[in-house]
Structure formats: structure tokens, C-alpha cells
Coordinates of C-alpha atoms in Angstrom, one line a residue:
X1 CA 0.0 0.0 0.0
X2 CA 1.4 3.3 -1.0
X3 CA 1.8 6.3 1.4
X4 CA -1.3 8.5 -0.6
X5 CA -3.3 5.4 -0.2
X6 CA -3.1 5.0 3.6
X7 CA -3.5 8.8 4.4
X8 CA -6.4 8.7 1.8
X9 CA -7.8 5.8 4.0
X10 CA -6.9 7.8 7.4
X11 CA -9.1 10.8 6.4
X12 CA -11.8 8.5 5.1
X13 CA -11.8 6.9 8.7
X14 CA -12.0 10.1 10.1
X15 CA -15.0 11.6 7.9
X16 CA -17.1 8.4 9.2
X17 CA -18.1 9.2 12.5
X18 CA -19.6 6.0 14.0
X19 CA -22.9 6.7 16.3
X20 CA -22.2 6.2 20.3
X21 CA -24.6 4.2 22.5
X22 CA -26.3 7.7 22.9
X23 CA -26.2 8.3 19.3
X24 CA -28.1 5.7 17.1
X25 CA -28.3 6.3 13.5
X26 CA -30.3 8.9 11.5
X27 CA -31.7 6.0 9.3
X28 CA -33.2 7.4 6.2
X29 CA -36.0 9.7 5.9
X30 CA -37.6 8.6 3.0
X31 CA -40.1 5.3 4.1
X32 CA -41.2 8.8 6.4
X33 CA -41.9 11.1 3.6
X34 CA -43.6 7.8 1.5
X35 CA -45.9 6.9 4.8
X36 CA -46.5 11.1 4.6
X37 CA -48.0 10.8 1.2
X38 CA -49.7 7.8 1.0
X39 CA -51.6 9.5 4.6
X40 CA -52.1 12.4 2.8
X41 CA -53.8 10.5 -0.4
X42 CA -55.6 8.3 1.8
X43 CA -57.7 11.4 3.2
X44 CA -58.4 13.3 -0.3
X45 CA -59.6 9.4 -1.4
X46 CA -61.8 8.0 1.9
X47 CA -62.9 11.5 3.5
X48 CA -63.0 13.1 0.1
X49 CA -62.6 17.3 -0.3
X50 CA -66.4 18.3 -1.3
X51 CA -67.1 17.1 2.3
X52 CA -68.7 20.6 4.0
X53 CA -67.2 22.0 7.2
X54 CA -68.9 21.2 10.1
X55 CA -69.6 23.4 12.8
X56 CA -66.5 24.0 14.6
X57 CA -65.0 24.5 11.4
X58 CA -67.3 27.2 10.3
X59 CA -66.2 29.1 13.8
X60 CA -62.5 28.9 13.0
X61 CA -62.6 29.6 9.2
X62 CA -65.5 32.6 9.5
X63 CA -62.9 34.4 11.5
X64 CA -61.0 34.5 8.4
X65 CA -62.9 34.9 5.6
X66 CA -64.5 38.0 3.8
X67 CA -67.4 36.0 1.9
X68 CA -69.1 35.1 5.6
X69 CA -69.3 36.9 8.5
X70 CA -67.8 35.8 11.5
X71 CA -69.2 33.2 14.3
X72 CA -69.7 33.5 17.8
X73 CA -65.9 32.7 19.3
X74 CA -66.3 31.0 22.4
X75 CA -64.3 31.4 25.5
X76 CA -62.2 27.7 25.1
X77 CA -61.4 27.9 21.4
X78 CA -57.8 29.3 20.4
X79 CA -57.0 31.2 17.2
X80 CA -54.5 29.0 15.5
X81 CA -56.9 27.0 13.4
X82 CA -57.9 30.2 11.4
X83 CA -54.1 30.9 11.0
X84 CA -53.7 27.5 9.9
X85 CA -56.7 28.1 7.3
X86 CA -55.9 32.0 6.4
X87 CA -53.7 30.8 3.4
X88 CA -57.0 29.7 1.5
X89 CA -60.0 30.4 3.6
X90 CA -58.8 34.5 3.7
X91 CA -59.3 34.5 -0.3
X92 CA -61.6 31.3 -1.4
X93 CA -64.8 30.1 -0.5
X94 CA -64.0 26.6 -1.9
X95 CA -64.2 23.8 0.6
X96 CA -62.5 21.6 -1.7
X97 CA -59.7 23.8 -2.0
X98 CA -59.4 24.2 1.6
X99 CA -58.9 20.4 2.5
X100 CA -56.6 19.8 -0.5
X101 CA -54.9 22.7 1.8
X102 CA -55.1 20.9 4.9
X103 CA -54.7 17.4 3.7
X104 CA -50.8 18.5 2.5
X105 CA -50.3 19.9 5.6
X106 CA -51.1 17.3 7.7
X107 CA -49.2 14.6 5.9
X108 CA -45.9 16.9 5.8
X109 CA -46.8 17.8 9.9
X110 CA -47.1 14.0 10.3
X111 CA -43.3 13.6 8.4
X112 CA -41.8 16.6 10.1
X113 CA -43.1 15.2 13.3
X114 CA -41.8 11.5 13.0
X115 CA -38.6 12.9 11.2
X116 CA -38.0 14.3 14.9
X117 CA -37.4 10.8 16.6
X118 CA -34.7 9.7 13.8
X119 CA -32.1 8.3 16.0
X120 CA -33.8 7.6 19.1
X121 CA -35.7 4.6 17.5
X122 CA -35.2 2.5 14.4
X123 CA -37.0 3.5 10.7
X124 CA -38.8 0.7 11.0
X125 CA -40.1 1.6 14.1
X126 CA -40.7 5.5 13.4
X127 CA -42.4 4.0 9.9
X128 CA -44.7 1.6 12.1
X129 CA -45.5 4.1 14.7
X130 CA -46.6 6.7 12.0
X131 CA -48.9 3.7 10.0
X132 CA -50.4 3.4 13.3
X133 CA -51.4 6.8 14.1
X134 CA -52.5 7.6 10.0
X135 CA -54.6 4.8 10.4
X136 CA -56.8 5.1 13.2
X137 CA -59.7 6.9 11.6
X138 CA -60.0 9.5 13.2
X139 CA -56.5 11.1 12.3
X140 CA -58.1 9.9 8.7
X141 CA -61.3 11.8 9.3
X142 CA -59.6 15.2 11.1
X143 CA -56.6 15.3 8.9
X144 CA -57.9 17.6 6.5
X145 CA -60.3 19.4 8.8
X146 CA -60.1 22.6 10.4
X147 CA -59.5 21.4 13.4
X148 CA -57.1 22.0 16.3
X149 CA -56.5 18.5 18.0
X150 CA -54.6 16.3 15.2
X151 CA -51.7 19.6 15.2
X152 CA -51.3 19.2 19.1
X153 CA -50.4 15.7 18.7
X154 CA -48.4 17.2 16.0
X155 CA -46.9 19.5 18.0
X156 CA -46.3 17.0 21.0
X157 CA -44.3 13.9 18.8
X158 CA -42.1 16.8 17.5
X159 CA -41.7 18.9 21.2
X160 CA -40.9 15.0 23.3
X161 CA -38.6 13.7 20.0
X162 CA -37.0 16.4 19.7
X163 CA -36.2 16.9 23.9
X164 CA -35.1 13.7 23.8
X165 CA -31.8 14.0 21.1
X166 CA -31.4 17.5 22.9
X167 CA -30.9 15.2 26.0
X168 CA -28.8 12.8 24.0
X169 CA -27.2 15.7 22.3
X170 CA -26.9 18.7 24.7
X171 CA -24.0 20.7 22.6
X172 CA -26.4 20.5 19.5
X173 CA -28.8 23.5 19.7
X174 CA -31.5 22.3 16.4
X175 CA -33.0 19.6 18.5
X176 CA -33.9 23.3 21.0
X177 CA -35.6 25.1 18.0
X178 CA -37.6 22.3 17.2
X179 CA -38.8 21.8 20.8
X180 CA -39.6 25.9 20.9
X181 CA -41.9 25.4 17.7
X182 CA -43.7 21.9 18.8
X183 CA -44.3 23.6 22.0
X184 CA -45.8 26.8 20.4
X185 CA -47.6 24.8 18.4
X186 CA -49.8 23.1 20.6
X187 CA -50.4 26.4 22.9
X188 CA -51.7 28.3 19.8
X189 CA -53.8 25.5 18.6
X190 CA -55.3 24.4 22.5
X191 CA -53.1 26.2 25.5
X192 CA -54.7 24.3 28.1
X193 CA -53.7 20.9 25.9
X194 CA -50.2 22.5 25.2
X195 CA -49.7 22.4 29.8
X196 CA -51.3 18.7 30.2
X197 CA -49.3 17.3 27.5
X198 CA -45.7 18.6 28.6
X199 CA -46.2 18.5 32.5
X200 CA -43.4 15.5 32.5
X201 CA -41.2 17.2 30.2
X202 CA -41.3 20.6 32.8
X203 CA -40.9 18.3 35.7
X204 CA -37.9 16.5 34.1
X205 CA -36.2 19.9 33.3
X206 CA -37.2 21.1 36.6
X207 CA -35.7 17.7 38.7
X208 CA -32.3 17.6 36.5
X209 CA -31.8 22.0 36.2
X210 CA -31.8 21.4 32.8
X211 CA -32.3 25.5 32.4
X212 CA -32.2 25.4 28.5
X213 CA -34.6 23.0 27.8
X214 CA -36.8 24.6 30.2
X215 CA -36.2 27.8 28.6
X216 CA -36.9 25.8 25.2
X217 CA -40.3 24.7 27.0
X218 CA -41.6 27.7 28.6
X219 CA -40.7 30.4 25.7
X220 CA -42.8 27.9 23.1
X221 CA -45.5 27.6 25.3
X222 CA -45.7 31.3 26.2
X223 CA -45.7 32.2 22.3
X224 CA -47.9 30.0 21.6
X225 CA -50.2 31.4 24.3
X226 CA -49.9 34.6 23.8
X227 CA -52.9 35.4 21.3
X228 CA -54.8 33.6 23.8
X229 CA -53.9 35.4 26.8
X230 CA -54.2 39.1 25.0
X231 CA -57.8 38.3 24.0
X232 CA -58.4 36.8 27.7
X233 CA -58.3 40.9 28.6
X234 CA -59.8 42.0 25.5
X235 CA -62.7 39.9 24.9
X236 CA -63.5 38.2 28.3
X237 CA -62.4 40.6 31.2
X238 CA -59.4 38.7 32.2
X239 CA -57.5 35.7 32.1
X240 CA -59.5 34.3 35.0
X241 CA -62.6 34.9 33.3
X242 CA -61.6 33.5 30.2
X243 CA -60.8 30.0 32.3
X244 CA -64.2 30.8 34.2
X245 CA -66.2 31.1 31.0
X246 CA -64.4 28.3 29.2
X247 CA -65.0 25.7 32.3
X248 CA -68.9 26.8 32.2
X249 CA -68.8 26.0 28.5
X250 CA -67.2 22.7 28.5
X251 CA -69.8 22.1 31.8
X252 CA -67.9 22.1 34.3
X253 CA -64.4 20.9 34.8
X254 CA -63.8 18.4 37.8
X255 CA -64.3 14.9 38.4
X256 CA -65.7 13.0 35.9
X257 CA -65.3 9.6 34.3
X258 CA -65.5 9.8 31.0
X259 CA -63.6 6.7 30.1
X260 CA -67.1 4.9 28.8
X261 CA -67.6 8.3 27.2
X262 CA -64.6 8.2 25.0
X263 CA -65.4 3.9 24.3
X264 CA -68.8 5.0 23.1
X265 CA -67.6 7.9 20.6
X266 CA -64.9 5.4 19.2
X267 CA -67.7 4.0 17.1
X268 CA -67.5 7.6 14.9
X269 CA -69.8 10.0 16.9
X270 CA -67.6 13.1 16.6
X271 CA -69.2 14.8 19.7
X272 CA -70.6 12.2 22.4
X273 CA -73.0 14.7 24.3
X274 CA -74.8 13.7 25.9
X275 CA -73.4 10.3 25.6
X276 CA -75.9 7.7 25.8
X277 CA -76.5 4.7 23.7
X278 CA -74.7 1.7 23.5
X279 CA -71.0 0.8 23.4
X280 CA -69.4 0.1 19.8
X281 CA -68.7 -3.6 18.6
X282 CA -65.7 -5.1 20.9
X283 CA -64.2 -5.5 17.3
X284 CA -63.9 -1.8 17.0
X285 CA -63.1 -0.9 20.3
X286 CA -60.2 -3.7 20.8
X287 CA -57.3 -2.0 20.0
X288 CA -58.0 0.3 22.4
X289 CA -57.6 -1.9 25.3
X290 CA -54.4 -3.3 23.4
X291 CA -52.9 0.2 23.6
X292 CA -52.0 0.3 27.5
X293 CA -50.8 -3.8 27.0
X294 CA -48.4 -2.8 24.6
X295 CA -47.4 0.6 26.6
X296 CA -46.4 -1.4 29.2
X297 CA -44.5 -4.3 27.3
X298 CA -42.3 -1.2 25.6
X299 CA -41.5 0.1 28.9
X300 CA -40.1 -3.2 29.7
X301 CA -38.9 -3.5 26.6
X302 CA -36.9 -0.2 27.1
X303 CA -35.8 -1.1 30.6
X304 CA -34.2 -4.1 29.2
X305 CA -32.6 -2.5 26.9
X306 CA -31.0 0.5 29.2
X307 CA -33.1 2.9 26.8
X308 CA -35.9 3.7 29.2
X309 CA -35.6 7.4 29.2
X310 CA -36.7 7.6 25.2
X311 CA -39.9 5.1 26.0
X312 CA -41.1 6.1 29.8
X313 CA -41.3 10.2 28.6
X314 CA -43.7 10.0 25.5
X315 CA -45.8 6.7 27.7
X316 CA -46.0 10.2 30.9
X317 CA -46.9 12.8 27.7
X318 CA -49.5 10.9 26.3
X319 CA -50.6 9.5 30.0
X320 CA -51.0 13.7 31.1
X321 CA -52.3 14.6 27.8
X322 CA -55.6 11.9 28.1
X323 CA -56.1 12.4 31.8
X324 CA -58.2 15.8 31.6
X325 CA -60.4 14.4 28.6
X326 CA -60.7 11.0 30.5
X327 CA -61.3 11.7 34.0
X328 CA -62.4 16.1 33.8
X329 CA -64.8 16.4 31.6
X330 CA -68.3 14.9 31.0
X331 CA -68.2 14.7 27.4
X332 CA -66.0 13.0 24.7
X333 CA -65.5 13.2 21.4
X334 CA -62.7 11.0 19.8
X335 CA -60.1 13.3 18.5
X336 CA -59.6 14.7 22.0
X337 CA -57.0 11.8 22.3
X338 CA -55.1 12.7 18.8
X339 CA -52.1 13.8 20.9
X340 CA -51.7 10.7 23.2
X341 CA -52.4 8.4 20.5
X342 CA -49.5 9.9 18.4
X343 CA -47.2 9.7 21.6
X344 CA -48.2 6.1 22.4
X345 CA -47.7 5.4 18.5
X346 CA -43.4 5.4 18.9
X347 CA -43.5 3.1 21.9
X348 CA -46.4 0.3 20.9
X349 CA -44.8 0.3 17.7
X350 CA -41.0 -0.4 19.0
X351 CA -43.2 -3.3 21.1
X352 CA -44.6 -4.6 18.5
X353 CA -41.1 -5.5 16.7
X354 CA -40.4 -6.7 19.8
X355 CA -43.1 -9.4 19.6
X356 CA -42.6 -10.7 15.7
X357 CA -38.7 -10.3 16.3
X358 CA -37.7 -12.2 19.6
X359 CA -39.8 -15.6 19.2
X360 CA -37.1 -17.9 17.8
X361 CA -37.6 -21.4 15.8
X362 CA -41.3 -22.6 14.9
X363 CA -43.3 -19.9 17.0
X364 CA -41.6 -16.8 15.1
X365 CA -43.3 -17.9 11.5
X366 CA -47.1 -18.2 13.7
X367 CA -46.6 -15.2 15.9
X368 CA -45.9 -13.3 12.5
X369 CA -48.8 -14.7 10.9
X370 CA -50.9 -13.5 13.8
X371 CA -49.7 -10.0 13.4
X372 CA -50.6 -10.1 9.9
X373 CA -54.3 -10.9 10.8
X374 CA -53.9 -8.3 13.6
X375 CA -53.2 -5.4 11.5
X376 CA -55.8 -6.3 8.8
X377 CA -58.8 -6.6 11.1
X378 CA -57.6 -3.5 12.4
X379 CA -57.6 -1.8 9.4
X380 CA -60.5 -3.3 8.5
X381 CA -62.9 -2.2 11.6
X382 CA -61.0 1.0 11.6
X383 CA -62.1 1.5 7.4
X384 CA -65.6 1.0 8.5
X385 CA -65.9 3.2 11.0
X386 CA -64.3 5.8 8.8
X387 CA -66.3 5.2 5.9
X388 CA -69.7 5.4 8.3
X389 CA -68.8 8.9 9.8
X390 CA -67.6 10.6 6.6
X391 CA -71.4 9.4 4.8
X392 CA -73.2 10.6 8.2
X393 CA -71.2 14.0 8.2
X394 CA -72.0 14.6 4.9
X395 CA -75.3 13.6 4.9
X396 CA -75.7 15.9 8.0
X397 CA -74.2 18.9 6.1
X398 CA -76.1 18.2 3.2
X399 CA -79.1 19.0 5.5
X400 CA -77.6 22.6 6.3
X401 CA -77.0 23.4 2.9
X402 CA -81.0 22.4 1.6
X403 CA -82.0 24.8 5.0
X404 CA -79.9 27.5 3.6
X405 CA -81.4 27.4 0.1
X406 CA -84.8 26.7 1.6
X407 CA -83.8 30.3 3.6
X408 CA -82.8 31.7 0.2
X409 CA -86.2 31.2 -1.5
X410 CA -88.0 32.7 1.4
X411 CA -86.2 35.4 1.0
X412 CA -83.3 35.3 3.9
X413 CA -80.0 36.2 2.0
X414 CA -76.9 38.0 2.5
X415 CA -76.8 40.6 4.5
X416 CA -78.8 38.6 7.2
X417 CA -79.3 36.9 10.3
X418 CA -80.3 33.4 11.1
X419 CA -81.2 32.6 15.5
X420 CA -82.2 29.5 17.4
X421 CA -81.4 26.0 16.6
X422 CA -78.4 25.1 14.8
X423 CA -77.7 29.2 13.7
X424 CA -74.2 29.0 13.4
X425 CA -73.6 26.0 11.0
X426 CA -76.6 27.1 8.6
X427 CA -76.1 30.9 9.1
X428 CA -73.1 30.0 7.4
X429 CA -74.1 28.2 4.9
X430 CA -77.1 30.5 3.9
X431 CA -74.1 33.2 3.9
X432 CA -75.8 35.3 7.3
X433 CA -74.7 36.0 10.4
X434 CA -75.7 34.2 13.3
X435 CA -76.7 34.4 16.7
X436 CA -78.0 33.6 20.1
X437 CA -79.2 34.6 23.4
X438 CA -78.7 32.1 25.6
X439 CA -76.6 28.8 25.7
X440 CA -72.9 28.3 25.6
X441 CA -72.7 30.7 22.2
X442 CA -74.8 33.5 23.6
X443 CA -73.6 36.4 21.5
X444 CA -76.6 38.8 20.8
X445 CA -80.5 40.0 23.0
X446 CA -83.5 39.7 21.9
X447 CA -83.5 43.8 21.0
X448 CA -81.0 43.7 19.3
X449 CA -82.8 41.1 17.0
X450 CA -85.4 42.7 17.0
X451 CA -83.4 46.0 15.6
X452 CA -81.7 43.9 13.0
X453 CA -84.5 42.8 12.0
X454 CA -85.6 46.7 10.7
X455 CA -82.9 46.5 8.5
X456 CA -82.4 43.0 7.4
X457 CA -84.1 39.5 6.5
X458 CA -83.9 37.7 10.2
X459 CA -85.1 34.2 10.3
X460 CA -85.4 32.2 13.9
X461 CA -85.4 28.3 13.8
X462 CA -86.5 25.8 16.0
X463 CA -85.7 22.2 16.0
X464 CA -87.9 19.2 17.0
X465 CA -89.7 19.3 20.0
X466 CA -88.5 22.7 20.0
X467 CA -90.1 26.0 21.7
X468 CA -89.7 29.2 18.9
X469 CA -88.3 32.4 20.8
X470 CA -90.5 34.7 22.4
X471 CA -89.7 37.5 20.1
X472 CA -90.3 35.6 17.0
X473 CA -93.5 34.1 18.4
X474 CA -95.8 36.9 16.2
X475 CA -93.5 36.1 12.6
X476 CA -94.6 33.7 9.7
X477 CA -94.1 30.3 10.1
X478 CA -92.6 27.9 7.3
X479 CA -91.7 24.5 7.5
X480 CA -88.1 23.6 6.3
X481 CA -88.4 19.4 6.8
X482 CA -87.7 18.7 10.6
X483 CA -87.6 22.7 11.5
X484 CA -89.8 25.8 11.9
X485 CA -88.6 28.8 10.9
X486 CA -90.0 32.2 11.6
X487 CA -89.1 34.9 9.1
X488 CA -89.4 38.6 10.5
X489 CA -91.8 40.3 8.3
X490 CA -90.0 42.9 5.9
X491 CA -90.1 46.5 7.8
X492 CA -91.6 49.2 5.2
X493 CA -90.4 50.2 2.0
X494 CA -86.8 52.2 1.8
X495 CA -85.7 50.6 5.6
X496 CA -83.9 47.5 3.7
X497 CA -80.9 48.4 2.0

């Protein structure tokens, strides 16, 4: 060997930096960014973009747009949703558009997200984890809707991954940055969520004086908050207030079990209240109870391992971030969980390796052969459930949208205002604003109707069984299928206009 050739080789040696035991490979991103798109076609194909918004959605869009007015905004909600839809909501009134919008999004938050745990846990693992999470349907379903939960869990896999290789890292200051941005994330999209969800990352930092990270940690959250906390004192008299208002809204917070809540909604009721009825198939609701099996397997996994650090924090995340929505509240709706589903995601999927990988000899072929049957029936019941929700949403919003052009050809169009039952989804889609004066979205008085009314078309609707308002008692009645609704006669000529 010549002298050129052995330096040549030295420097060579020297460019290839093998990983420590703290330092794992990268691994390569792409199976990430593939699992990314396919998530992202799957939503345009099962949940489909003509699908209409839905009524939380028409509160965060409206305060965006200049083809509708705005909706009530209630005390809990958070503004980052309509900063999350302002690119296309601020300038189009396609719906299509705007989940084409959101579906990209999501899939390249899902990638961005994942890509954060690249060298804490194999690509296999990162790649399984993420199949998991874009497969349950209601990260299918919510993807592309404008809604707040599915980018906390976003926010969460990329705060907790990206702690961790600042942990295994300290000298590298990205892993910080990303932590900052996963943190503000979830405190503009829910604040209160943002707190649950990184209580064990702020006790770790506290217990082990890691200042930067907790500096990481706090700044995100703060910036995250702070939209929320300025219209605390502008809108609601004051930060306590605001909690006051919001606690009233969601009825009450304190003790409540709503574990049997959140079973029953798994079946595809997006909001489970009051939540009566009957539990979902034990098919459907299955992997559910496999969840906290597998949890703990990882952690002994992990322990066995010497790894436990990178397993036990997002198994505490995900434990904080389901507690309030499974023990606070007396309601449920099934994306409240997004963001401890997408931190349970990195450790059941490292446990499931676990389980085809270490049988040895005849039982490894049969315990892979389950697996295989495992992960189609739970595609399969997860499928049906998404196919079921996504033709009862649409078949619900289909409803609003015949209302509003029942309202049209009675006369009720833009500029107007639609009160009572349902006003906010089908003032919206009849192109009015909308309002109320009592409830949890009480935004207007009965004189002030009553005012509006002088100037332009107000129609009040009741639902089944319902009671019409006292001030729209004397107004025409018309029957719109299942609803009543009382159009205010038209004041005299010249006071429309």
C-alpha cells in the first residue's frame, strides 16, 4: 500500500463518525416522507374534499374569511386553526380547495413530526408508529379538517422527540428550536392541551436544572399562548374569566369519568354529548384496550434495553395529555385523544417489533402470521368506522345546505341573520350571520334582533320538540323538513338596503 493510499484511508476513517450508544443512527428519511404521502392521499380518497365544514370549522374559518361573517368565538377555542386556514380560507370560498390545503399539511406535519425521533428509534419503528397513528380513523377523518387537535399531537411527537436528542445531544442547539416550535404549536392551537401534554417534560427539566430546555419549554408555550392570553383581557375581562367562561362552556371541569364516554364515541360520533347509547362492537373498540398492554410491554422492553428514558417520557406525555379528557370532563369526542395516541404510537410500535422479532424457531413464522391478521382486522374495523362517519357528516351537512337554500327562496339572503337551533352551521351556509341569546354561544339580545330585523331578513329556527323564541313568536311560520322557521316580516319600504 502506497503512502497516498493509507492517508487517503486515514481521512476516510475520520470523515465516518460512528454513532455512540447515545447516538443511534439517522436512518433514512424517506419510508417517512412515502408513509406522509400515502396519509395524505388516503384522506383526499376516503374523507374526500367536497365534504362541508362542520360546525366547529365554520367558527375557525368565519374568522378569516370575507365571503361570511364571523361566528360566535367562544371562551375555550384558540385562534390558531384560522391561522392555519388563512392561506385559503382569507381569499376562497371553496371547501374543496381548503382540504386539499389541509390534507398536504397534515401529511408533511405527520413527516416533520416522526422525522424528529430519527435516531432515538429504528426507521422501522418511526415508519410503524406513524402507519399506526394515519390509520386510526379519526386522524383519517380530522386530517384535513379545520381542526385543532390532530396539530397538538403534532406539535407534542415533535416537542418530546426532539427533547429527547437534545438530552442525548446537549451541545447541539437544532434539536432546541424544534422543541420551541412543537411547543408553540400546541399552545396556539389548545393552551390548556399545550400544559397537560408537557407537565413531564417541565418536571424533568425542573428535577435535573436542565435551564435550556426549560427555557426551550416555557418560551414555546408562552408564544404560543400569547394570542390567547391578550384576548383573555380584550374579549372576556381577564385571564380568569376566560378560564371561568371556558370551564362553564365545556360544563364544568372536575371529576368525571368519562372513560365509557370516550369507548362509546370510538364508534364515529364526533361529539358524544350527551353520551348515551350503546358501546361500539368489541371489534372496534379492541385496539384500544391493546394500547395500555403494549405501553407497558415497551417500557419493559426499554428497561431491558437500558433505553428507558426515550420510551417512559412519551408513555407520561401521552398518560398527562388523556387524563383531563378521561377523568375532567363529562363529554367526549374521539379526536380529544389525537395527541396521546400519536405519543403512544413510537413506543407500541418499537413493542410490536419486539413481539414478531424475539420468538425464535417454529413460533416466530405463527406469531408473525398473527400479526398479519392483527393489522388487517384492524384496518379493516378502523375503514368501516371511517367510511360510516364521513357518509353521516355529509349527509348531515347536506341537511344545512338544503335549510340554507330553503332560507334563500323565502327570502333570507346575504346581508342577514339566522337565531335558534343550529344558527351558526346554517347561518353559514345560507351566507348570514348568526346568533343567540342564551346557551354556551350566547352572543346577541333579543333587541338587538329585533333591531336587525328593521334592516335586514332575520329568520329564527327551532328544531324538534323545540319551543320558537318569544320575540319571533308573532312572525310567519314555514316548514323547512324537521324545522320551523319564523321569518321577520319585511319593515316598510326604503328601511332594507
Amino acid at each position: 500500500m502506497t503512502d497516498g493510499t493509507g492517508a487517503l484511508l486515514t481521512r476516510t476513517r475520520r470523515r465516518v463518525r460512528r454513532p455512540g450508544p447515545g447516538h443511534p443512527p439517522r436512518g433514512d428519511a424517506r419510508p417517512l416522507a412515502v408513509l406522509a404521502a400515502v396519509f395524505t392521499l388516503a384522506q383526499l380518497a376516503l374523507v374526500r374534499p367536497g365534504l362541508g365544514l362542520g360546525w366547529d370549522e365554520i367558527v375557525y374559518t368565519s374568522q378569516v374569511t370575507s365571503h361570511h361573517p364571523a361566528a360566535f368565538f367562544s371562551a375555550p377555542r384558540s385562534r390558531g386553526v384560522s391561522l392555519l386556514v388563512a392561506p385559503v380560507a382569507s381569499w376562497s370560498d371553496s371547501t374543496a380547495l381548503l382540504r386539499v390545503h389541509l390534507a398536504v399539511l397534515s401529511g408533511l406535519g405527520l413527516f416533520l413530526a416522526l422525522r424528529a425521533w430519527r435516531g432515538l428509534f429504528p426507521t422501522r419503528v418511526l415508519v410503524t408508529a406513524g402507519a399506526f397513528f394515519a390509520s386510526l380513523w379519526v386522524s383519517l377523518f380530522y386530517g384535513p379538517q379545520a381542526m385543532p387537535n390532530y396539530w397538538v399531537a403534532v406539535g407534542a411527537l415533535t416537542a418530546v422527540g426532539c427533547f429527547l436528542r437534545h438530552r442525548a445531544d446537549p451541545a447541539s442547539g437544532g434539536p432546541l428550536w424544534a422543541v420551541v416550535a412543537g411547543a408553540a404549536l400546541m399552545a396556539l392551537m389548545r393552551p390548556t392541551d399545550a400544559v397537560w401534554t408537557t407537565v413531564p417534560l417541565l418536571a424533568l427539566t425542573l428535577a435535573g436544572r436542565h435551564w435550556r430546555a426549560l427555557l426551550a419549554l416555557t418560551g414555546g408555550l408562552l408564544a404560543g399562548a400569547v394570542p390567547w392570553v391578550i384576548e383573555a383581557y380584550t374579549a372576556f375581562g381577564g385571564l380568569g374569566e376566560r378560564f371561568e367562561e371556558a370551564s362553564r362552556i365545556q360544563g364544568g371541569l372536575g371529576w368525571h369519568i368519562a372513560v365509557d364516554d370516550q369507548l362509546r364515541s370510538l364508534g364515529g360520533r364526533a361529539l358524544c354529548r350527551p353520551c348515551t347509547g350503546s358501546m361500539p362492537h368489541p371489534v372496534i373498540t379492541l385496539w384500544w384496550f391493546a394500547l395500555p398492554l403494549l405501553a407497558v410491554l415497551a417500557l419493559a422492553v426499554a428497561v431491558r434495553a437500558r433505553r428507558t428514558l426515550r420510551t417512559l417520557l412519551p408513555l407520561a406525555c401521552a398518560t398527562t395529555a388523556a387524563l383531563p379528557y378521561l377523568f375532567l370532563i363529562a363529554y367526549a369526542a374521539p379526536r380529544f385523544l389525537q395527541p396521546a395516541y400519536a405519543l403512544l404510537a413510537i413506543p407500541v410500535a418499537d413493542a410490536l417489533w419486539h413481539l414478531v422479532t424475539a420468538p425464535r424457531g417454529k413460533w416466530r413464522p405463527a406469531v408473525r402470521a398473527l400479526a398479519v391478521l392483527a393489522l388487517a382486522g384492524h384496518l379493516a374495523a378502523q375503514l368501516t368506522v371511517l367510511v360510516y362517519t364521513v357518509d353521516r357528516t355529509a349527509d348531515s351537512r347536506r341537511d344545512w345546505a338544503r335549510t340554507a337554500a330553503a332560507l334563500h327562496r323565502l327570502g333570507v339572503r346575504p346581508p342577514c341573520l339566522v337565531t335558534g337551533f343550529e344558527a351558526i352551521p346554517i347561518g353559514y351556509y345560507t351566507g348570514c350571520s348568526s346568533g343567540a341569546i342564551a346557551g354556551n354561544n350566547e352572543s346577541t339580545t333579543a333587541g338587538e334582533i329585533l333591531r336587525t330585523a328593521d334592516r335586514v331578513p332575520v329568520a329564527a329556527l327551532t328544531g324538534p320538540d323545540g319551543a320558537p323564541p318569544g320575540y319571533a313568536r308573532p312572525w310567519p311560520v314555514h316548514r323547512i323538513g324537521e324545522l320551523e322557521a319564523r321569518i321577520a316580516p319585511a319593515p316598510g319600504p326604503g328601511a332594507r338596503g
